[in-house]
Every structure is written in structure tokens, then in C-alpha cells.
Amino acid sequence: MRKKLVAGNWKMNLLDEEVINYIVNFNSRKNEIESDAEIIILPASIYLDTMISMPDWDIKIGAQNCSQFNNGAYTGEISAAMLRDFDYDSENLHYCLVGHSERRAYFKESNEVLAQKVNRLIENQLKPIFCCGEELEHRKKEKHFDLVKSQISEGLFHLKEEEIKQVVIAYEPVWAIGTGETATSNQAQEMHAFIRTILAEQFNQDVADSISILYGGSCNSTNAKELFEQPDIDGGLIGGASLEVESFIQIINAF
Ligand code: PGA
């Protein structure tokens, strides 16, 4: 049985007071959650501590990024070991995004760098949520499968079997992120099934069947149910719609 996950990627949004209000509001509505999906929130790193320290907050937490280096003179960076150190008994902080398309585009992160980030996270017992996804021009030229295959093979195929099983994959077509335009459930399912096939070819069927693959890109309370019903879609990576408790709970309950 694969794990179902709904992860809220807050990106560079919400200040301390808003983070606290969100948690208090979410906690007061916990009884409305009818789904057994694991719920994850990925705040800006500076608020990880706030979230970990909140009482009654049992939602899993993740970071949005980490350095590819262990330590040293890398001004402004946060290492995977530092993330682990935040929550040394691994109670809350379990995940870290790797290779979100915004980081690939604005911070020029290559598949090679992302493979190193994946390694640092696994060495520090954190689970990478590895993002992949094509731009519209790739899809128009029917190059979207090739592109996603190269992102996954260059970013993840160096891992050993027990390591790849720690990874969550998020398929996020770049043309659907923050645009209000979602992949149809067929388009998303087709790509998720393709990703599972290449995992089976590289590793084995057991690995392919055990890895959760999330869909991301304008997923909201209206389209989540149809997406989550697809056999190879194991949850969502939610940006804009995770910033409001109301819509995030509706998406969680779409499972
Ligand atoms: P969106 O973002 O839901 O706002 O499209 C998803 C993401 O970038 O992870």
C-alpha cells in the first residue's frame, strides 16, 4: 500500500503571526478531517521552529530547500544536517522539497545539483520530495516524457533500492503552477504511470509500486477529487490553495 500524502507548499508566504494563526485555526478544525492521508506543510525555513514548537501540532513538516553541501563557506544556505538538527528526534520534520520548478528556473538548479541535495537529505534521514515536470513548449513538441525521464534519471537513478524508497516524487507541469490551468486527470495519470514504469525499469516493480507520486499545479478543492481518484496519483503538492485553512482541508478531504 502506497502512502497518500497532501503537502502544502507555502513558498515565500505568511509571516510569523499568520503562521501561528494558521496553526491555531487548523488545529481547531482537525475534527473536520475525514481523510487518512498524511498531511505535510512546507513553510519558509525561518518558521520551521515556530511550527515544530506549536503545541498539539501533529502535522508533518518539511523544508522547501537545502544546500547540496555538507557545511562550509556557503553564505545564506541551510544544510540538511541543520534541518535534521532542528528536530533531532524526528518527531515532526520529515521532508524537504528538491528541485521545485521555481528553483530550477530562478536559481538555475541542475539535475546534478539536485542529485547531491537528494544525497544530503537521505544521509540525514530526511525524505526528499523530488519535483519534476515539463514546460508547455516541451508538451507542445511532445517532448514531455523525455524531459521528465531525464529529470528523474539524472536526479534519482544513482540511488540504491533502500534509498529510492525514501523519496516522494511530485509531478508538477510548469505550465500548471500558479496559473489556474490544471493538467487534466488523464494527462496527469498518463505521466504518473510513465514515471512508475521508468522506476520499475531502473529498479524493480516493488520499488515502483511503493513510491508515492504527487500531482502539483493549480490543484484546488474543485479538481482534487478527480485527480486523486486516478490509480497512480497518490496525493498532491498544493501551492496557493494551501495558504487558506478552508481550501487546504477541502483538498485533504478530497481523498
Ligand atoms: P500551485 O503551486 O498549487 O499554486 O499551482 C504548486 C506548487 O508549486 O507546488
Coordinates of N, CA, C and O and ligand atoms in Angstrom, one line a residue, residues 7-11 42 97 100-102 131 170 172-174 176-181 215-220 237-242, ligand 1:
A7 N 0.6 17.7 0.6 CA 1.6 18.6 1.1 C 1.3 20.0 0.7 O 1.0 20.3 -0.5
G8 N 1.3 20.9 1.6 CA 1.1 22.3 1.3 C 2.5 23.0 1.2 O 3.2 23.1 2.2
N9 N 2.7 23.6 0.0 CA 4.0 24.3 -0.2 C 3.6 25.8 -0.1 O 3.1 26.4 -1.0
W10 N 4.0 26.3 1.0 CA 3.7 27.8 1.3 C 4.6 28.7 0.5 O 4.3 29.9 0.5
K11 N 5.6 28.2 -0.1 CA 6.6 29.1 -0.8 C 7.0 30.3 0.1 O 7.1 30.1 1.3
L42 N 5.0 22.7 4.3 CA 6.4 23.2 4.0 C 6.4 24.7 4.1 O 6.1 25.4 3.1
L97 N 11.6 19.6 0.1 CA 11.4 19.7 -1.4 C 12.8 19.7 -2.1 O 13.7 20.3 -1.5
H100 N 12.1 22.0 -7.0 CA 10.8 22.7 -7.4 C 11.1 23.5 -8.7 O 12.2 24.0 -8.8
S101 N 10.2 23.6 -9.6 CA 10.5 24.3 -10.9 C 10.9 25.7 -10.7 O 11.6 26.3 -11.5
E102 N 10.4 26.3 -9.6 CA 10.8 27.7 -9.4 C 12.3 27.8 -9.0 O 13.0 28.7 -9.4
C131 N 10.8 17.1 -7.2 CA 9.8 17.6 -8.2 C 10.4 17.5 -9.6 O 11.6 17.6 -9.8
A170 N 7.1 14.4 -7.0 CA 5.9 15.3 -7.3 C 6.0 15.6 -8.8 O 7.0 16.2 -9.2
E172 N 4.9 18.1 -11.4 CA 4.2 19.4 -11.5 C 4.5 20.0 -12.9 O 5.6 20.6 -13.1
P173 N 3.6 19.9 -13.8 CA 3.8 20.5 -15.1 C 4.0 22.1 -14.9 O 3.1 22.7 -14.2
V174 N 5.0 22.6 -15.4 CA 5.4 24.0 -15.0 C 4.2 24.9 -15.5 O 3.9 25.9 -14.8
A176 N 1.2 24.5 -15.3 CA 0.0 24.5 -14.5 C 0.3 25.1 -13.1 O -0.7 25.3 -12.3
I177 N 1.5 25.5 -12.8 CA 1.8 26.0 -11.5 C 1.4 27.5 -11.3 O 2.0 28.3 -12.1
G178 N 0.5 27.7 -10.4 CA 0.1 29.1 -10.1 C -0.6 29.8 -11.3 O -0.9 31.0 -11.2
T179 N -1.0 29.0 -12.3 CA -1.7 29.6 -13.5 C -3.2 29.4 -13.5 O -3.9 30.0 -14.3
G180 N -3.7 28.6 -12.6 CA -5.1 28.2 -12.6 C -5.4 27.2 -13.7 O -6.5 26.7 -13.8
E181 N -4.4 26.8 -14.5 CA -4.6 25.8 -15.5 C -4.1 24.5 -15.0 O -2.9 24.4 -14.6
Y215 N 0.7 14.9 -7.5 CA 0.4 15.8 -8.6 C 0.5 17.2 -8.0 O -0.1 17.5 -6.9
G216 N 1.0 18.2 -8.7 CA 1.0 19.6 -8.3 C 0.8 20.5 -9.5 O 1.3 20.2 -10.6
G217 N 0.1 21.6 -9.3 CA -0.1 22.6 -10.3 C -1.5 22.9 -10.4 O -2.4 22.2 -10.9
S218 N -1.9 24.0 -9.7 CA -3.3 24.5 -9.6 C -4.3 23.5 -9.1 O -5.4 23.5 -9.5
C219 N -3.8 22.6 -8.2 CA -4.7 21.6 -7.6 C -5.5 22.4 -6.6 O -5.0 23.2 -5.8
N220 N -6.8 22.3 -6.6 CA -7.7 23.0 -5.7 C -8.9 22.1 -5.2 O -9.0 21.0 -5.6
L237 N 0.7 18.1 -4.2 CA 1.6 19.2 -3.7 C 0.9 20.5 -4.0 O 0.7 20.8 -5.2
I238 N 0.4 21.1 -3.0 CA -0.5 22.2 -3.2 C 0.1 23.6 -2.8 O 0.6 23.7 -1.7
G239 N 0.1 24.5 -3.8 CA 0.7 25.8 -3.5 C -0.4 26.8 -3.0 O -0.8 26.7 -1.8
G240 N -0.9 27.6 -3.9 CA -1.8 28.7 -3.5 C -3.0 28.2 -2.6 O -3.3 28.8 -1.6
A241 N -3.6 27.1 -2.9 CA -4.7 26.6 -2.2 C -4.4 26.1 -0.8 O -5.3 25.8 0.0
S242 N -3.1 26.0 -0.5 CA -2.8 25.5 0.9 C -2.6 26.7 1.8 O -2.5 26.5 3.0
Ligands
PGA1 P1 0.1 25.9 -7.2 O1 1.6 25.5 -6.8 O2 -0.8 24.9 -6.4 O3 -0.1 27.3 -6.6 O4 -0.1 25.8 -8.6 C1 2.0 24.2 -6.7 C2 3.5 24.2 -6.4 O5 4.2 25.0 -7.0 O6 4.0 23.3 -5.6

